[in-house]
Amino acid sequence: MSVDIDISGLRRERIAVVISPLAELGMALHALSEPGHHPGLQGWVTSVTAGLDSHLADRMCEADFLWRTTFSDLFLPCAGMPGRDTLPGATLAEELDLLDKLSDEQFVDAALEFTCALPCSGPGPAVLADADARARALELAAARGPQQLRFSERLLADPPGTRAWLRQFLADCDAAFFADTWSRLRHQLAADARHKTDLLRRKGLGEALASVSSAVTLDEAANRIVVDKLGEGRTATAGGGLLLVPTSLGRPHLMVLHRHGWQPVLHYPISSPAPAAPPSLEQLTLRMAALSHPVRMRMCRSLARSAFTTGELAQVHGLTAPEISRHLSALKKAGLLTTRRRGRYVLHQLDVTAVARLGSDFLEGILR
């Protein structure tokens, strides 16, 4: 399984390695919401959380699904600009201005990806213009939970108001904690961007991609970049550009923005992984047996990012509910799942902390 980027006709000058303060703020919010994904950031998370104003902390929970699973494409608005070759802004304020330049349709389409689990590989449903599409979006949001439903209702009823809320929230996060964090990280990120740009100039795209991750390869014969992930997707530069954006807070996530009609972006980590604590032999034997099935590995990718019902997993993976239940039972018996009830729904989620004890290679594999 992989995410493929068709680069047919891509010119060298249309490839850029550049840092993005807004994308890094998105990863900061993700790490604060899912510290289990980033054991090496525990000290930073604890420090920031302890200093957060309670009102800002509450606001952070209102739409945390936009960054909790990975993070929304809204954190890279430059990719949605006409021409598909716009670079991120040099400052957070410039990037928030780019966010304002997205059309309401683009903003809503990107925001609904995580509230309604809508696909991003093709043209999105015309939810602002089509009453049936709106009703379906709200139905899907309700299945995800009351928080997603409230946000979706607010988003569809008042896109400009929701956009203003998000911009103000991000600006407040910058003032509260991110400006200081960015001042320390941007030099490291800029140095990595210069290194990758030099590799690109001297040795070509293949060498530059190899330095990003062993999971990223250039298939020159097919004019495509292949990113090895437990997920599938396709996109193309299609006369536009290609962006490589480094992140320090985002490891182990290796992500590809492949939204339909947007510029492709490869968002890659530069920091070193934290060492993983070894599991006991009994735990290792039981858990590796549970994870030996390829379907369960693919399920772990979904369950690491969000909680799912049995029915949702069946739909995502193209299996029957009884088949999914058997796989969930094996994972739960191995102590790799947490479950909670919401009304008549039972939600399952991967225990990332338990998985981390198996070692960083497996955790990075399902999260990238």
XYZ file of C-alpha atoms in Angstrom:
368
model
C 0.000 0.000 0.000
C 1.249 3.488 -0.762
C 0.457 7.093 -1.543
C 1.636 7.941 -5.071
C 2.438 11.391 -6.458
C 2.440 11.635 -10.251
C 5.188 14.128 -11.151
C 4.923 13.913 -14.936
C 6.153 17.184 -16.440
C 7.307 18.569 -13.080
C 10.086 21.118 -13.571
C 12.995 21.332 -11.124
C 12.224 24.964 -10.254
C 8.732 23.932 -9.154
C 10.128 21.749 -6.338
C 10.642 23.603 -3.057
C 11.805 22.578 0.409
C 10.449 25.180 2.804
C 9.441 25.531 6.442
C 5.894 26.329 7.552
C 5.034 27.857 10.945
C 1.340 27.031 10.522
C 2.057 23.372 9.713
C 4.310 23.171 12.785
C 1.576 24.752 14.923
C -0.731 22.013 13.635
C 1.762 19.392 14.775
C 2.103 21.159 18.145
C -1.652 20.920 18.654
C -1.564 17.273 17.587
C 1.199 16.443 20.076
C -0.708 18.206 22.863
C -3.863 16.235 22.005
C -2.145 12.869 21.443
C 1.015 12.831 23.595
C 1.129 9.041 23.292
C 2.110 9.456 19.622
C 5.176 11.455 20.690
C 6.840 10.003 23.798
C 9.934 12.104 23.143
C 7.918 15.301 23.641
C 6.562 14.488 27.100
C 8.567 17.247 28.763
C 7.419 19.875 26.276
C 3.794 18.697 26.443
C 3.807 18.795 30.238
C 5.323 22.277 30.299
C 2.873 23.725 27.770
C -0.162 22.037 29.314
C 0.726 23.288 32.783
C 0.915 26.864 31.548
C -2.257 26.874 29.423
C -5.044 29.246 30.340
C -8.142 27.181 31.159
C -10.247 29.078 28.611
C -7.744 28.364 25.817
C -7.549 24.713 26.900
C -11.344 24.464 26.599
C -11.267 26.049 23.141
C -8.564 23.595 22.139
C -11.064 20.786 22.700
C -13.831 22.325 20.570
C -12.347 21.196 17.256
C -9.455 18.943 18.238
C -10.465 16.385 15.603
C -8.876 18.795 13.075
C -5.456 17.924 14.496
C -5.897 14.938 16.819
C -5.902 12.177 14.166
C -3.022 13.723 12.192
C -3.848 17.256 11.201
C -6.152 18.907 8.718
C -5.016 20.170 5.320
C -6.154 23.565 6.602
C -2.719 23.820 8.243
C -1.153 23.964 4.759
C -3.459 26.464 3.003
C -0.734 27.429 0.523
C -1.422 24.098 -1.220
C -4.957 25.218 -2.043
C -4.001 28.454 -3.773
C -4.656 28.886 -7.544
C -1.741 27.755 -9.695
C -0.763 25.098 -7.152
C 2.718 26.556 -6.677
C 2.330 28.932 -3.701
C 4.890 28.657 -0.897
C 4.049 28.793 2.826
C 4.280 32.201 4.448
C 7.431 33.259 6.249
C 5.452 34.068 9.399
C 2.365 32.641 11.050
C 0.455 35.845 10.267
C 1.236 35.428 6.554
C 0.058 31.836 6.648
C -3.165 32.803 8.406
C -3.693 35.298 5.579
C -3.349 32.392 3.139
C -5.922 30.485 5.180
C -8.282 33.437 4.727
C -7.776 33.243 0.961
C -9.220 29.737 0.705
C -12.764 29.799 -0.625
C -15.568 28.845 1.727
C -16.001 25.673 -0.317
C -12.328 24.721 0.101
C -12.372 25.499 3.814
C -15.541 23.517 4.491
C -14.415 20.577 2.338
C -11.105 20.319 4.211
C -12.707 20.756 7.640
C -15.302 18.058 6.964
C -12.636 15.429 6.221
C -12.288 14.661 9.928
C -15.757 15.581 11.162
C -17.502 13.389 8.607
C -14.728 11.061 7.393
C -15.237 12.386 3.850
C -12.650 11.292 1.247
C -10.218 13.863 -0.134
C -9.050 12.063 -3.272
C -11.847 13.376 -5.489
C -14.075 16.447 -5.768
C -15.840 16.980 -2.464
C -19.635 17.004 -2.134
C -21.201 20.420 -2.682
C -22.371 20.652 0.915
C -22.849 24.429 0.868
C -25.119 24.292 -2.166
C -26.760 20.862 -2.001
C -29.287 20.211 0.770
C -28.973 16.423 0.414
C -25.180 16.612 0.681
C -25.513 18.794 3.784
C -27.901 16.337 5.405
C -25.577 13.435 4.630
C -22.580 15.327 6.046
C -24.443 16.022 9.286
C -25.557 12.390 9.498
C -21.945 11.232 9.170
C -20.794 13.814 11.718
C -23.411 12.613 14.195
C -22.032 9.078 13.876
C -18.585 10.407 14.806
C -19.884 12.033 17.979
C -21.691 15.078 19.416
C -18.573 17.244 19.289
C -18.162 16.652 15.557
C -21.873 17.222 15.001
C -21.869 20.576 16.833
C -18.851 21.769 14.901
C -20.289 20.619 11.547
C -23.601 22.350 12.213
C -21.767 25.535 13.101
C -19.459 25.235 10.091
C -22.254 24.692 7.576
C -24.502 27.384 9.064
C -21.790 30.053 9.283
C -18.553 29.370 7.363
C -17.185 32.939 7.803
C -17.829 32.867 11.545
C -16.178 29.469 11.948
C -13.180 30.642 9.934
C -12.823 33.718 12.110
C -13.033 31.535 15.222
C -10.264 29.232 13.957
C -7.975 32.120 12.995
C -8.382 33.758 16.394
C -7.796 30.455 18.166
C -4.561 29.840 16.244
C -3.376 33.387 16.940
C -4.107 32.889 20.646
C -2.125 29.624 20.638
C 0.764 31.492 19.079
C 0.691 34.106 21.822
C 0.270 31.522 24.596
C 2.997 29.012 23.704
C 3.822 28.554 20.031
C 5.799 31.737 19.340
C 8.402 30.667 21.872
C 8.471 27.107 20.548
C 8.793 28.299 16.939
C 11.664 30.634 17.808
C 13.608 27.589 18.997
C 12.611 25.209 16.199
C 12.721 27.341 13.075
C 16.529 27.424 12.841
C 16.735 23.625 12.952
C 13.973 23.319 10.372
C 15.551 25.946 8.108
C 18.908 24.144 8.283
C 17.264 20.880 7.214
C 15.439 22.657 4.378
C 18.757 24.122 3.153
C 20.370 20.675 3.310
C 17.562 19.050 1.303
C 17.616 21.920 -1.217
C 21.367 21.438 -1.681
C 20.882 17.694 -2.224
C 18.146 18.459 -4.728
C 20.424 20.841 -6.636
C 23.571 18.674 -6.577
C 22.266 15.091 -6.703
C 18.676 15.298 -7.862
C 15.212 14.536 -6.538
C 15.906 10.862 -5.819
C 18.712 11.639 -3.364
C 16.727 14.402 -1.711
C 13.758 12.064 -1.186
C 16.006 9.295 0.135
C 17.278 11.726 2.776
C 13.696 12.460 3.811
C 12.856 8.838 4.641
C 13.580 5.318 3.463
C 9.807 5.051 2.991
C 9.932 7.608 0.144
C 11.234 6.502 -3.254
C 11.394 7.987 -6.726
C 10.191 5.766 -9.564
C 11.811 7.618 -12.458
C 10.473 5.263 -15.121
C 6.885 5.899 -14.024
C 7.419 9.594 -13.174
C 6.063 9.145 -9.691
C 7.007 9.398 -6.035
C 5.943 6.424 -3.917
C 5.420 6.856 -0.172
C 5.179 3.536 1.652
C 2.226 3.831 4.041
C -0.522 1.619 5.449
C -3.003 3.572 3.374
C -3.685 4.365 -0.251
C -3.927 7.631 -2.139
C -3.034 9.262 -5.410
C -2.302 12.816 -6.440
C -0.423 14.655 -9.175
C 1.535 17.860 -9.556
C -0.412 18.447 -12.805
C 1.438 21.549 -13.950
C 1.853 22.893 -10.428
C 4.604 22.380 -7.885
C 5.735 19.973 -5.208
C 6.431 21.042 -1.628
C 8.606 19.288 0.942
C 7.915 20.655 4.444
C 10.017 19.528 7.443
C 8.614 19.138 10.952
C 10.400 18.785 14.275
C 7.337 18.093 16.439
C 5.738 15.645 14.013
C 7.853 12.527 14.247
C 7.009 9.712 13.533
C 4.339 11.009 11.159
C 5.286 11.088 7.487
C 2.315 12.608 5.697
C 1.304 13.407 2.152
C -1.233 16.109 1.373
C -3.108 14.612 -1.549
C -6.353 16.584 -1.559
C -8.023 16.788 -4.960
C -7.050 19.981 -6.787
C -4.403 21.014 -4.230
C -0.627 21.113 -4.612
C 0.970 17.886 -3.307
C 2.952 18.302 -0.087
C 5.298 15.836 1.588
C 5.407 16.672 5.318
C 8.339 14.839 6.842
C 9.951 14.559 10.317
C 13.552 15.528 11.023
C 14.017 14.797 14.735
C 15.399 11.538 16.066
C 12.978 8.986 17.507
C 12.921 8.426 21.227
C 14.096 4.977 22.366
C 11.302 2.529 23.017
C 11.024 0.623 26.286
C 11.158 -3.151 25.633
C 8.009 -5.200 26.363
C 8.059 -8.359 28.463
C 8.526 -11.649 26.604
C 4.951 -12.687 27.428
C 3.549 -9.381 26.171
C 5.729 -9.471 23.081
C 4.641 -12.996 22.155
C 0.934 -12.269 22.610
C 0.995 -8.892 20.904
C 3.113 -9.867 17.936
C 0.798 -12.828 17.348
C -2.185 -10.480 17.363
C -0.463 -8.118 14.939
C 0.748 -10.795 12.540
C -2.400 -10.539 10.419
C -2.198 -7.886 7.634
C -5.825 -6.825 8.130
C -5.195 -6.115 11.803
C -2.130 -4.063 10.900
C -4.262 -1.944 8.558
C -6.923 -1.622 11.251
C -4.234 -0.370 13.642
C -3.523 2.509 11.283
C -7.136 3.669 11.603
C -7.428 2.932 15.309
C -4.217 4.806 16.139
C -5.725 8.016 14.812
C -9.281 7.916 16.058
C -11.928 5.797 17.754
C -14.137 3.714 15.455
C -17.233 1.586 15.820
C -17.292 -1.945 14.452
C -19.595 -0.812 11.655
C -17.303 2.044 10.651
C -14.287 -0.265 10.506
C -16.260 -2.739 8.402
C -17.067 0.014 5.908
C -13.502 1.371 5.805
C -11.856 -2.030 5.320
C -14.493 -3.691 3.148
C -15.207 -6.528 5.576
C -18.282 -7.801 7.379
C -19.021 -6.734 10.940
C -18.421 -10.278 12.315
C -14.999 -10.397 10.615
C -14.070 -7.028 12.122
C -15.307 -8.181 15.535
C -13.004 -11.207 15.426
C -9.998 -9.015 14.614
C -10.945 -6.545 17.353
C -11.235 -9.404 19.825
C -7.675 -10.546 19.027
C -6.308 -7.021 19.486
C -8.243 -6.521 22.713
C -7.085 -9.847 24.140
C -3.508 -8.717 23.505
C -4.158 -5.539 25.471
C -3.738 -3.258 22.482
C -7.195 -1.661 22.439
C -9.220 0.655 24.618
C -13.000 0.782 24.342
C -15.642 3.193 25.520
C -19.385 3.468 25.047
C -21.105 6.519 23.578
C -24.859 6.005 23.667
C -25.592 2.887 21.664
C -22.153 2.915 20.016
C -19.032 1.142 21.297
C -15.881 2.931 20.161
C -12.534 1.145 19.822
C -9.120 2.837 19.752
C -5.527 1.631 19.696
C -3.612 1.981 22.951
C -0.658 3.847 21.448
C 1.301 3.681 24.700
C 1.096 -0.119 24.701
C 2.058 -0.269 21.022
C 5.028 2.029 21.669
C 6.424 -0.612 24.023
C 6.718 -2.966 21.042
C 9.294 -0.641 19.509
C 9.457 2.494 17.431
C 9.654 0.685 14.055
C 6.111 -0.684 14.295
C 4.712 2.533 15.744
C 6.310 4.626 13.007
C 5.036 2.199 10.381
C 1.383 2.556 11.333
C 1.538 6.296 12.021
C 3.435 7.539 8.987
